[in-house]
Short mmCIF file of C-alpha atoms and ligand atoms in Angstrom, two decimals:
data_model
loop_
_atom_site.label_atom_id
_atom_site.label_comp_id
_atom_site.label_asym_id
_atom_site.label_seq_id
_atom_site.Cartn_x
_atom_site.Cartn_y
_atom_site.Cartn_z
CA UNK A 4 -106.29 -80.11 -3.72
CA UNK A 5 -107.44 -80.06 -7.36
CA UNK A 6 -105.41 -78.16 -10.07
CA UNK A 7 -106.48 -77.53 -13.31
CA UNK A 8 -103.76 -78.81 -15.95
CA UNK A 9 -103.88 -78.33 -19.69
CA UNK A 10 -101.47 -80.52 -21.83
CA UNK A 11 -100.71 -78.96 -25.11
CA UNK A 12 -98.91 -80.30 -28.20
CA UNK A 13 -99.16 -79.71 -32.21
CA UNK A 14 -101.68 -81.71 -33.33
CA UNK A 15 -103.65 -82.92 -30.09
CA UNK A 16 -103.89 -86.59 -31.37
CA UNK A 17 -100.69 -88.08 -30.00
CA UNK A 18 -98.29 -86.50 -27.23
CA UNK A 19 -101.09 -84.12 -25.31
CA UNK A 20 -103.85 -86.56 -25.50
CA UNK A 21 -101.33 -89.42 -24.05
CA UNK A 22 -100.40 -87.02 -21.41
CA UNK A 23 -104.04 -86.16 -20.68
CA UNK A 24 -105.02 -89.98 -20.59
CA UNK A 25 -101.80 -91.01 -18.70
CA UNK A 26 -102.00 -88.26 -15.85
CA UNK A 27 -106.00 -88.70 -15.58
CA UNK A 28 -105.43 -92.43 -14.74
CA UNK A 29 -102.85 -91.31 -12.23
CA UNK A 30 -104.66 -88.59 -10.71
CA UNK A 31 -108.14 -88.43 -11.60
CA UNK A 32 -109.10 -85.75 -8.91
CA UNK A 33 -107.63 -82.97 -10.83
CA UNK A 34 -109.34 -81.23 -13.69
CA UNK A 35 -107.22 -82.10 -17.14
CA UNK A 36 -107.70 -81.35 -20.77
CA UNK A 37 -105.57 -81.11 -23.68
CA UNK A 38 -105.43 -78.92 -26.97
CA UNK A 39 -103.51 -78.56 -30.06
CA UNK A 40 -101.63 -75.19 -31.23
CA UNK A 41 -102.57 -76.37 -34.54
CA UNK A 42 -106.17 -76.40 -35.58
CA UNK A 43 -105.53 -79.48 -37.93
CA UNK A 44 -107.17 -82.26 -36.28
CA UNK A 45 -110.23 -80.55 -34.71
CA UNK A 46 -113.02 -82.89 -33.54
CA UNK A 47 -110.57 -86.14 -34.22
CA UNK A 48 -110.06 -88.55 -31.79
CA UNK A 49 -106.44 -89.62 -30.56
CA UNK A 50 -104.18 -91.33 -33.46
CA UNK A 51 -104.99 -94.89 -33.80
CA UNK A 52 -101.03 -96.10 -33.10
CA UNK A 53 -100.95 -93.80 -30.13
CA UNK A 54 -104.50 -95.32 -28.97
CA UNK A 55 -103.26 -98.60 -29.18
CA UNK A 56 -99.97 -98.17 -27.77
CA UNK A 57 -101.27 -96.42 -24.93
CA UNK A 58 -104.06 -98.90 -24.40
CA UNK A 59 -101.65 -101.74 -23.72
CA UNK A 60 -100.78 -99.85 -20.84
CA UNK A 61 -104.14 -99.63 -19.43
CA UNK A 62 -104.53 -95.95 -20.88
CA UNK A 63 -107.75 -95.40 -22.69
CA UNK A 64 -107.76 -92.42 -25.04
CA UNK A 65 -110.42 -93.37 -27.39
CA UNK A 66 -113.31 -90.78 -26.03
CA UNK A 67 -110.97 -87.56 -26.41
CA UNK A 68 -111.34 -85.43 -29.03
CA UNK A 69 -108.88 -82.67 -30.62
CA UNK A 70 -109.46 -78.99 -30.06
CA UNK A 71 -107.31 -75.87 -30.82
CA UNK A 72 -105.66 -74.11 -27.75
CA UNK A 73 -107.36 -70.63 -27.29
CA UNK A 74 -106.16 -67.49 -25.15
CA UNK A 75 -109.13 -67.72 -22.86
CA UNK A 76 -107.19 -71.26 -22.07
CA UNK A 77 -104.61 -69.15 -19.82
CA UNK A 78 -107.62 -68.21 -17.57
CA UNK A 79 -109.36 -71.61 -17.27
CA UNK A 80 -106.20 -73.63 -16.10
CA UNK A 81 -103.75 -73.29 -13.37
CA UNK A 82 -100.71 -74.76 -15.33
CA UNK A 83 -100.16 -75.20 -18.81
CA UNK A 84 -97.55 -77.89 -20.19
CA UNK A 85 -96.21 -78.15 -23.66
CA UNK A 86 -94.63 -81.04 -25.32
CA UNK A 87 -91.58 -79.30 -26.86
CA UNK A 88 -90.28 -75.59 -27.21
CA UNK A 89 -92.18 -75.18 -30.68
CA UNK A 90 -95.42 -75.42 -28.50
CA UNK A 91 -94.33 -73.45 -25.58
CA UNK A 92 -93.42 -70.45 -28.04
CA UNK A 93 -97.09 -70.92 -29.95
CA UNK A 94 -98.91 -70.82 -26.42
CA UNK A 95 -96.72 -67.94 -25.32
CA UNK A 96 -97.70 -65.99 -28.10
CA UNK A 97 -101.28 -65.98 -27.34
CA UNK A 98 -100.64 -64.68 -23.68
CA UNK A 99 -103.40 -61.95 -22.57
CA UNK A 100 -101.63 -58.98 -21.11
CA UNK A 101 -101.35 -59.26 -17.29
CA UNK A 102 -101.94 -63.11 -17.56
CA UNK A 103 -99.35 -64.97 -15.42
CA UNK A 104 -100.45 -68.76 -15.58
CA UNK A 105 -97.20 -70.83 -15.62
CA UNK A 106 -96.22 -72.69 -19.09
CA UNK A 107 -93.91 -75.42 -18.91
CA UNK A 108 -92.21 -78.23 -20.55
CA UNK A 109 -93.49 -81.72 -19.69
CA UNK A 110 -89.95 -82.94 -19.50
CA UNK A 111 -89.44 -80.46 -16.50
CA UNK A 112 -91.07 -83.00 -14.32
CA UNK A 113 -89.01 -85.89 -15.20
CA UNK A 114 -85.67 -84.30 -14.97
CA UNK A 115 -83.84 -87.71 -14.50
CA UNK A 116 -84.44 -88.71 -17.90
CA UNK A 117 -82.74 -85.91 -19.23
CA UNK A 118 -84.82 -84.91 -22.21
CA UNK A 119 -85.71 -81.62 -23.06
CA UNK A 120 -88.95 -82.23 -25.32
CA UNK A 121 -91.13 -84.93 -26.07
CA UNK A 122 -90.14 -86.24 -29.52
CA UNK A 123 -93.45 -86.36 -31.73
CA UNK A 124 -94.08 -90.09 -32.51
CA UNK A 125 -96.53 -88.76 -35.56
CA UNK A 126 -93.05 -88.63 -37.15
CA UNK A 127 -90.59 -90.98 -35.18
CA UNK A 128 -93.38 -93.49 -35.19
CA UNK A 129 -91.69 -94.21 -31.46
CA UNK A 130 -94.89 -94.39 -29.75
CA UNK A 131 -93.67 -96.62 -26.92
CA UNK A 132 -90.74 -94.07 -26.31
CA UNK A 133 -92.99 -90.96 -26.05
CA UNK A 134 -95.41 -93.04 -23.82
CA UNK A 135 -92.18 -94.10 -21.76
CA UNK A 136 -91.27 -90.38 -20.99
CA UNK A 137 -94.79 -88.94 -20.65
CA UNK A 138 -95.68 -91.49 -17.90
CA UNK A 139 -92.11 -90.48 -16.20
CA UNK A 140 -93.34 -87.00 -16.19
CA UNK A 141 -96.75 -87.06 -15.31
CA UNK A 142 -95.64 -89.33 -12.21
CA UNK A 143 -93.16 -86.23 -11.52
CA UNK A 144 -95.92 -84.02 -12.05
CA UNK A 145 -98.44 -85.72 -9.72
CA UNK A 146 -95.62 -85.63 -7.14
CA UNK A 147 -94.78 -81.83 -7.59
CA UNK A 148 -98.47 -81.11 -7.03
CA UNK A 149 -98.63 -82.99 -4.02
CA UNK A 150 -95.91 -80.49 -2.34
P1 LIG B 230 -99.08 -84.31 -31.96
O1 LIG B 230 -98.35 -84.97 -33.11
O2 LIG B 230 -98.47 -83.13 -32.11
O3 LIG B 230 -98.47 -85.12 -30.79
O4 LIG B 230 -100.55 -84.58 -31.51
C1 LIG B 230 -98.88 -84.49 -34.50
C2 LIG B 230 -99.95 -84.98 -34.82
C3 LIG B 230 -100.00 -84.64 -36.32
C4 LIG B 230 -99.50 -83.81 -36.95
C5 LIG B 230 -98.09 -83.42 -36.31
C6 LIG B 230 -98.12 -83.60 -35.08
N1 LIG B 230 -99.83 -83.25 -38.02
O5 LIG B 230 -98.81 -82.81 -39.09
O6 LIG B 230 -100.84 -83.57 -39.01
#
């Protein structure tokens, strides 16, 4: 079954495009997109160091372009996935009345890691650490969607 999955972070240039690319590489039959809660980088490709770190794992991000999350996304996707609690609060603030689309933290899908958010590598500079967590979680997400 095909699911429509939206990954969301703050800038849509580091964590959510990495999650989009990693999930698409693993599960290309789903309809996958990403967005930022901010409009700071609209139209920009993923951040160079994240592109490089992802490419070293065989994940291509270069064709992605940042866009801002909009309320209509609640109707366009079956599942919306945020990278941290701020993302989820900013997403929930835009939920249309009556909409029941689930919004979940990505880390829910990698409970064995014990993290409650994906630290932002734009600030931590730990691109590989973020990708380790993202790859584990999209593997868990893929398994979840098969059930
Ligand atoms: P992201 O990281 O939310 O994972 O895309 C960020 C990228 C840029 C900024 C913040 C977070 N920024 O402040 O420009």
